[in-house]
mmCIF file of C-alpha atoms in Angstrom:
data_model
loop_
_atom_site.group_PDB
_atom_site.id
_atom_site.type_symbol
_atom_site.label_atom_id
_atom_site.label_comp_id
_atom_site.label_asym_id
_atom_site.label_seq_id
_atom_site.Cartn_x
_atom_site.Cartn_y
_atom_site.Cartn_z
ATOM 1 C CA VAL A 522 28.730 66.967 -4.617
ATOM 2 C CA GLN A 523 29.192 70.008 -6.807
ATOM 3 C CA LEU A 524 27.656 73.443 -6.458
ATOM 4 C CA VAL A 525 28.620 75.832 -9.234
ATOM 5 C CA GLN A 526 27.637 79.446 -8.841
ATOM 6 C CA SER A 527 27.073 82.100 -11.477
ATOM 7 C CA GLY A 528 25.723 85.620 -11.672
ATOM 8 C CA GLY A 529 27.008 88.437 -9.549
ATOM 9 C CA GLY A 530 29.342 91.192 -10.641
ATOM 10 C CA LEU A 531 29.055 94.952 -10.501
ATOM 11 C CA VAL A 532 25.609 96.447 -9.943
ATOM 12 C CA LYS A 533 24.501 100.001 -9.267
ATOM 13 C CA SER A 534 22.866 100.931 -6.014
ATOM 14 C CA GLY A 535 19.135 100.353 -6.312
ATOM 15 C CA GLY A 536 19.599 97.837 -9.092
ATOM 16 C CA SER A 537 18.853 94.132 -9.292
ATOM 17 C CA LEU A 538 20.589 90.901 -10.159
ATOM 18 C CA ARG A 539 20.102 87.156 -9.905
ATOM 19 C CA LEU A 540 22.523 84.617 -8.583
ATOM 20 C CA SER A 541 22.375 80.960 -9.599
ATOM 21 C CA CYS A 542 23.675 77.807 -7.966
ATOM 22 C CA ALA A 543 23.727 74.700 -10.152
ATOM 23 C CA ALA A 544 23.942 71.402 -8.320
ATOM 24 C CA SER A 545 25.251 68.075 -9.523
ATOM 25 C CA ASP A 546 26.319 64.654 -8.276
ATOM 26 C CA PHE A 547 23.559 64.424 -5.689
ATOM 27 C CA THR A 548 19.762 64.333 -5.653
ATOM 28 C CA PHE A 549 19.089 68.064 -5.452
ATOM 29 C CA SER A 550 15.383 67.670 -4.754
ATOM 30 C CA ASP A 551 16.112 65.842 -1.488
ATOM 31 C CA TYR A 552 17.904 68.750 0.168
ATOM 32 C CA TYR A 553 17.185 72.090 1.730
ATOM 33 C CA MET A 554 19.480 74.770 0.335
ATOM 34 C CA ALA A 555 20.786 78.079 1.638
ATOM 35 C CA TRP A 556 22.477 81.357 0.757
ATOM 36 C CA ILE A 557 25.198 82.778 2.983
ATOM 37 C CA ARG A 558 27.321 85.861 2.356
ATOM 38 C CA GLN A 559 30.595 87.346 3.484
ATOM 39 C CA ALA A 560 31.397 91.046 3.196
ATOM 40 C CA PRO A 561 35.019 91.812 2.250
ATOM 41 C CA GLY A 562 37.289 91.019 5.163
ATOM 42 C CA LYS A 563 34.321 90.241 7.396
ATOM 43 C CA GLY A 564 32.565 87.244 8.862
ATOM 44 C CA LEU A 565 29.747 85.077 7.567
ATOM 45 C CA GLU A 566 26.070 86.003 7.465
ATOM 46 C CA TRP A 567 23.298 83.470 6.896
ATOM 47 C CA LEU A 568 20.740 85.045 4.535
ATOM 48 C CA SER A 569 18.076 82.564 3.633
ATOM 49 C CA TYR A 570 17.127 78.962 3.160
ATOM 50 C CA ILE A 571 14.534 77.061 1.145
ATOM 51 C CA SER A 572 12.978 73.673 1.728
ATOM 52 C CA SER A 573 13.434 70.812 -0.694
ATOM 53 C CA ASP A 574 9.978 71.330 -2.204
ATOM 54 C CA SER A 575 10.072 75.172 -2.069
ATOM 55 C CA ARG A 576 7.197 75.259 0.426
ATOM 56 C CA TYR A 577 9.238 76.892 3.159
ATOM 57 C CA THR A 578 11.588 79.833 2.980
ATOM 58 C CA LYS A 579 13.275 81.940 5.627
ATOM 59 C CA TYR A 580 15.052 85.286 5.396
ATOM 60 C CA VAL A 581 17.205 87.283 7.745
ATOM 61 C CA ASP A 582 15.670 90.676 8.554
ATOM 62 C CA SER A 583 18.311 92.647 6.662
ATOM 63 C CA VAL A 584 17.249 91.170 3.311
ATOM 64 C CA ARG A 585 13.594 90.267 3.799
ATOM 65 C CA GLY A 586 11.479 91.985 1.171
ATOM 66 C CA ARG A 587 14.469 92.646 -1.107
ATOM 67 C CA PHE A 588 15.882 89.159 -1.665
ATOM 68 C CA THR A 589 13.948 86.174 -2.999
ATOM 69 C CA ILE A 590 15.192 82.607 -2.790
ATOM 70 C CA SER A 591 13.821 80.038 -5.202
ATOM 71 C CA ARG A 592 14.720 76.743 -6.794
ATOM 72 C CA ASP A 593 13.966 74.643 -9.840
ATOM 73 C CA ASN A 594 14.336 70.983 -8.943
ATOM 74 C CA ALA A 595 13.995 69.909 -12.572
ATOM 75 C CA ARG A 596 17.067 71.987 -13.397
ATOM 76 C CA ALA A 597 18.805 71.222 -10.077
ATOM 77 C CA THR A 598 19.371 74.921 -9.613
ATOM 78 C CA MET A 599 18.757 77.406 -6.820
ATOM 79 C CA TYR A 600 18.452 81.145 -7.271
ATOM 80 C CA LEU A 601 18.741 84.319 -5.273
ATOM 81 C CA GLU A 602 17.000 87.368 -6.714
ATOM 82 C CA ILE A 603 18.466 90.542 -5.238
ATOM 83 C CA ASN A 604 16.508 93.780 -5.609
ATOM 84 C CA SER A 605 17.059 97.342 -4.400
ATOM 85 C CA VAL A 606 20.717 96.592 -3.771
ATOM 86 C CA ARG A 607 22.566 98.672 -1.229
ATOM 87 C CA ALA A 608 26.243 99.317 -0.606
ATOM 88 C CA GLU A 609 26.114 96.969 2.372
ATOM 89 C CA ASP A 610 25.110 94.101 0.065
ATOM 90 C CA THR A 611 28.643 94.067 -1.356
ATOM 91 C CA ALA A 612 29.918 90.621 -0.479
ATOM 92 C CA VAL A 613 30.849 87.170 -1.676
ATOM 93 C CA TYR A 614 27.674 85.136 -1.846
ATOM 94 C CA TYR A 615 27.817 81.395 -1.209
ATOM 95 C CA CYS A 616 25.204 78.774 -1.848
ATOM 96 C CA ALA A 617 25.226 75.737 0.394
ATOM 97 C CA ARG A 618 23.552 72.372 0.710
ATOM 98 C CA LEU A 619 21.925 71.613 4.037
ATOM 99 C CA ALA A 620 22.467 68.013 5.020
ATOM 100 C CA SER A 621 20.315 66.475 7.726
ATOM 101 C CA TYR A 622 21.990 64.833 10.645
ATOM 102 C CA GLY A 623 20.376 63.597 13.836
ATOM 103 C CA SER A 624 21.191 66.936 15.439
ATOM 104 C CA GLY A 625 19.686 69.127 12.723
ATOM 105 C CA SER A 626 20.755 70.192 9.258
ATOM 106 C CA TYR A 627 24.078 71.815 8.502
ATOM 107 C CA ALA A 628 25.811 73.367 5.497
ATOM 108 C CA ASP A 629 27.977 70.451 4.457
ATOM 109 C CA SER A 630 28.801 71.504 0.883
ATOM 110 C CA TRP A 631 29.385 74.996 -0.469
ATOM 111 C CA GLY A 632 29.619 76.651 -3.825
ATOM 112 C CA GLN A 633 32.755 78.498 -4.852
ATOM 113 C CA GLY A 634 31.229 81.874 -4.067
ATOM 114 C CA THR A 635 30.389 84.782 -6.326
ATOM 115 C CA LEU A 636 31.262 88.415 -5.680
ATOM 116 C CA VAL A 637 28.578 91.075 -5.801
ATOM 117 C CA THR A 638 29.878 94.643 -5.796
ATOM 118 C CA VAL A 639 27.461 97.526 -5.407
ATOM 119 C CA SER A 640 28.531 100.847 -6.856
ATOM 120 C CA SER A 641 27.018 104.255 -6.339
ATOM 121 C CA GLU B 570 19.033 86.944 17.654
ATOM 122 C CA ILE B 571 21.536 84.593 19.221
ATOM 123 C CA VAL B 572 24.987 86.127 19.405
ATOM 124 C CA LEU B 573 28.019 83.856 19.264
ATOM 125 C CA THR B 574 31.237 85.204 20.718
ATOM 126 C CA GLN B 575 34.460 83.466 19.791
ATOM 127 C CA SER B 576 37.729 83.712 21.666
ATOM 128 C CA PRO B 577 40.475 84.414 21.229
ATOM 129 C CA ALA B 578 40.265 86.578 18.111
ATOM 130 C CA THR B 579 43.735 85.403 17.103
ATOM 131 C CA LEU B 580 45.646 82.366 18.292
ATOM 132 C CA SER B 581 49.359 82.042 17.511
ATOM 133 C CA LEU B 582 50.721 78.521 17.791
ATOM 134 C CA SER B 583 53.365 76.310 16.257
ATOM 135 C CA PRO B 584 52.825 73.109 14.264
ATOM 136 C CA GLY B 585 52.438 70.150 16.582
ATOM 137 C CA GLU B 586 50.864 72.191 19.371
ATOM 138 C CA ARG B 587 47.296 71.873 20.624
ATOM 139 C CA ALA B 588 44.747 74.558 19.743
ATOM 140 C CA THR B 589 41.708 75.318 21.872
ATOM 141 C CA LEU B 590 39.072 77.640 20.391
ATOM 142 C CA SER B 591 36.053 78.837 22.320
ATOM 143 C CA CYS B 592 32.543 79.810 21.259
ATOM 144 C CA ARG B 593 29.998 81.211 23.707
ATOM 145 C CA ALA B 594 26.318 81.699 22.894
ATOM 146 C CA SER B 595 24.144 84.492 24.281
ATOM 147 C CA GLN B 596 21.483 81.888 25.087
ATOM 148 C CA SER B 597 21.299 78.129 24.993
ATOM 149 C CA VAL B 598 21.602 76.528 21.562
ATOM 150 C CA SER B 599 21.469 73.008 22.994
ATOM 151 C CA SER B 600 23.849 71.017 20.770
ATOM 152 C CA TYR B 601 22.848 72.758 17.546
ATOM 153 C CA LEU B 602 26.296 74.106 16.883
ATOM 154 C CA ALA B 603 28.749 73.658 14.039
ATOM 155 C CA TRP B 604 32.356 74.594 13.404
ATOM 156 C CA PHE B 605 33.721 75.647 10.026
ATOM 157 C CA GLN B 606 37.225 76.186 8.711
ATOM 158 C CA GLN B 607 37.911 78.830 6.082
ATOM 159 C CA LYS B 608 41.143 79.392 4.207
ATOM 160 C CA PRO B 609 41.868 82.546 2.158
ATOM 161 C CA GLY B 610 39.929 82.658 -1.082
ATOM 162 C CA GLN B 611 37.994 79.490 -0.263
ATOM 163 C CA ALA B 612 34.508 78.653 0.871
ATOM 164 C CA PRO B 613 34.050 77.496 4.444
ATOM 165 C CA ARG B 614 34.348 73.798 5.172
ATOM 166 C CA LEU B 615 32.169 71.994 7.708
ATOM 167 C CA LEU B 616 34.286 70.377 10.416
ATOM 168 C CA ILE B 617 31.958 69.632 13.308
ATOM 169 C CA TYR B 618 28.163 69.414 13.560
ATOM 170 C CA GLY B 619 25.907 68.805 16.518
ATOM 171 C CA ALA B 620 28.664 70.252 18.730
ATOM 172 C CA SER B 621 30.778 67.101 18.750
ATOM 173 C CA ASN B 622 30.373 65.107 15.549
ATOM 174 C CA ARG B 623 33.082 65.189 12.913
ATOM 175 C CA ALA B 624 31.917 65.747 9.357
ATOM 176 C CA ALA B 625 32.961 63.377 6.601
ATOM 177 C CA ALA B 626 36.685 63.264 5.835
ATOM 178 C CA VAL B 627 37.611 65.510 8.755
ATOM 179 C CA PRO B 628 40.776 64.278 10.475
ATOM 180 C CA ALA B 629 40.494 62.850 13.967
ATOM 181 C CA ARG B 630 42.716 65.618 15.386
ATOM 182 C CA PHE B 631 39.658 67.894 15.217
ATOM 183 C CA SER B 632 37.202 67.474 18.068
ATOM 184 C CA GLY B 633 34.273 69.481 19.378
ATOM 185 C CA SER B 634 32.691 69.599 22.790
ATOM 186 C CA GLY B 635 30.185 71.540 24.832
ATOM 187 C CA SER B 636 26.475 72.192 25.048
ATOM 188 C CA ALA B 637 23.998 74.945 25.871
ATOM 189 C CA THR B 638 26.128 78.114 25.801
ATOM 190 C CA ASP B 639 29.774 77.024 25.919
ATOM 191 C CA PHE B 640 31.563 75.165 23.168
ATOM 192 C CA THR B 641 35.128 74.257 22.323
ATOM 193 C CA LEU B 642 36.917 73.204 19.172
ATOM 194 C CA THR B 643 40.179 71.402 19.869
ATOM 195 C CA ILE B 644 42.829 70.647 17.302
ATOM 196 C CA SER B 645 45.390 68.260 18.713
ATOM 197 C CA GLY B 646 48.736 68.282 16.960
ATOM 198 C CA LEU B 647 48.472 71.204 14.536
ATOM 199 C CA GLU B 648 49.380 70.502 10.938
ATOM 200 C CA PRO B 649 50.526 73.284 8.570
ATOM 201 C CA GLU B 650 47.233 73.095 6.685
ATOM 202 C CA ASP B 651 45.237 73.820 9.856
ATOM 203 C CA PHE B 652 46.210 77.485 9.987
ATOM 204 C CA ALA B 653 43.038 79.250 8.917
ATOM 205 C CA ILE B 654 40.011 81.066 10.301
ATOM 206 C CA TYR B 655 37.490 79.074 12.303
ATOM 207 C CA TYR B 656 33.835 79.992 12.735
ATOM 208 C CA CYS B 657 31.169 78.560 14.985
ATOM 209 C CA GLN B 658 27.540 78.666 13.849
ATOM 210 C CA GLN B 659 24.262 77.967 15.615
ATOM 211 C CA ARG B 660 21.147 76.541 14.022
ATOM 212 C CA SER B 661 19.040 76.452 17.168
ATOM 213 C CA ASP B 662 17.009 79.518 16.331
ATOM 214 C CA TRP B 663 16.401 81.646 13.243
ATOM 215 C CA PRO B 664 18.247 83.638 12.129
ATOM 216 C CA TYR B 665 21.104 81.192 12.155
ATOM 217 C CA THR B 666 24.229 83.077 13.165
ATOM 218 C CA PHE B 667 27.987 82.744 13.026
ATOM 219 C CA GLY B 668 30.616 83.835 15.471
ATOM 220 C CA GLN B 669 33.056 86.502 14.359
ATOM 221 C CA GLY B 670 35.819 83.961 13.856
ATOM 222 C CA THR B 671 39.132 82.956 15.388
ATOM 223 C CA LYS B 672 42.223 83.309 13.245
ATOM 224 C CA LEU B 673 44.700 80.522 13.903
ATOM 225 C CA GLU B 674 48.114 81.705 12.773
ATOM 226 C CA ILE B 675 51.579 80.226 12.728
ATOM 227 C CA LYS B 676 53.794 81.426 15.540
#
């Protein structure tokens, strides 16, 4: 299982950017996927997830309306569109695969993370 | 939102000792709880899912227990590579949430 992230970097407050997560070595279209972030020196925050067929998405309140999760199964890639960025969006963003077990689905594989820094 | 409270914040132990980490939920999460290990500069790694099931390739010294609101991660016989930050996470109710973490450091 490989999840390779790209995008991120320095963005001005109020700006936009798109993060990508390219999957390989597994059947991407079979899995739900998620975005999780970690502010510098802080804990983990689950942001969003998307179903295998893109029919279902969920967002945490702090990003709903500003962030959009999407995926392209033909390209085996997931995206996170970030709009109206704020200082508090500065974080390392991780993509993760959600594997189904009998007791629910869990983030069993993670990307390497990509840093988003919001400047004023 | 379900709040997960981990204790202690920091645990100082020596290699070979037994580590016991706690995670308490503000309401029942049944067994929908996972434990992750994170080392500096790395992504988290899934250790335990469903409160007590070891993920693939996780050594047998890691074990999870508990249900409803009280959970424990036990590491029996600490190895040098086990010193890291550990997070619990619930997937019982959206938004899924993590605890604030327990830092396991070498004494």
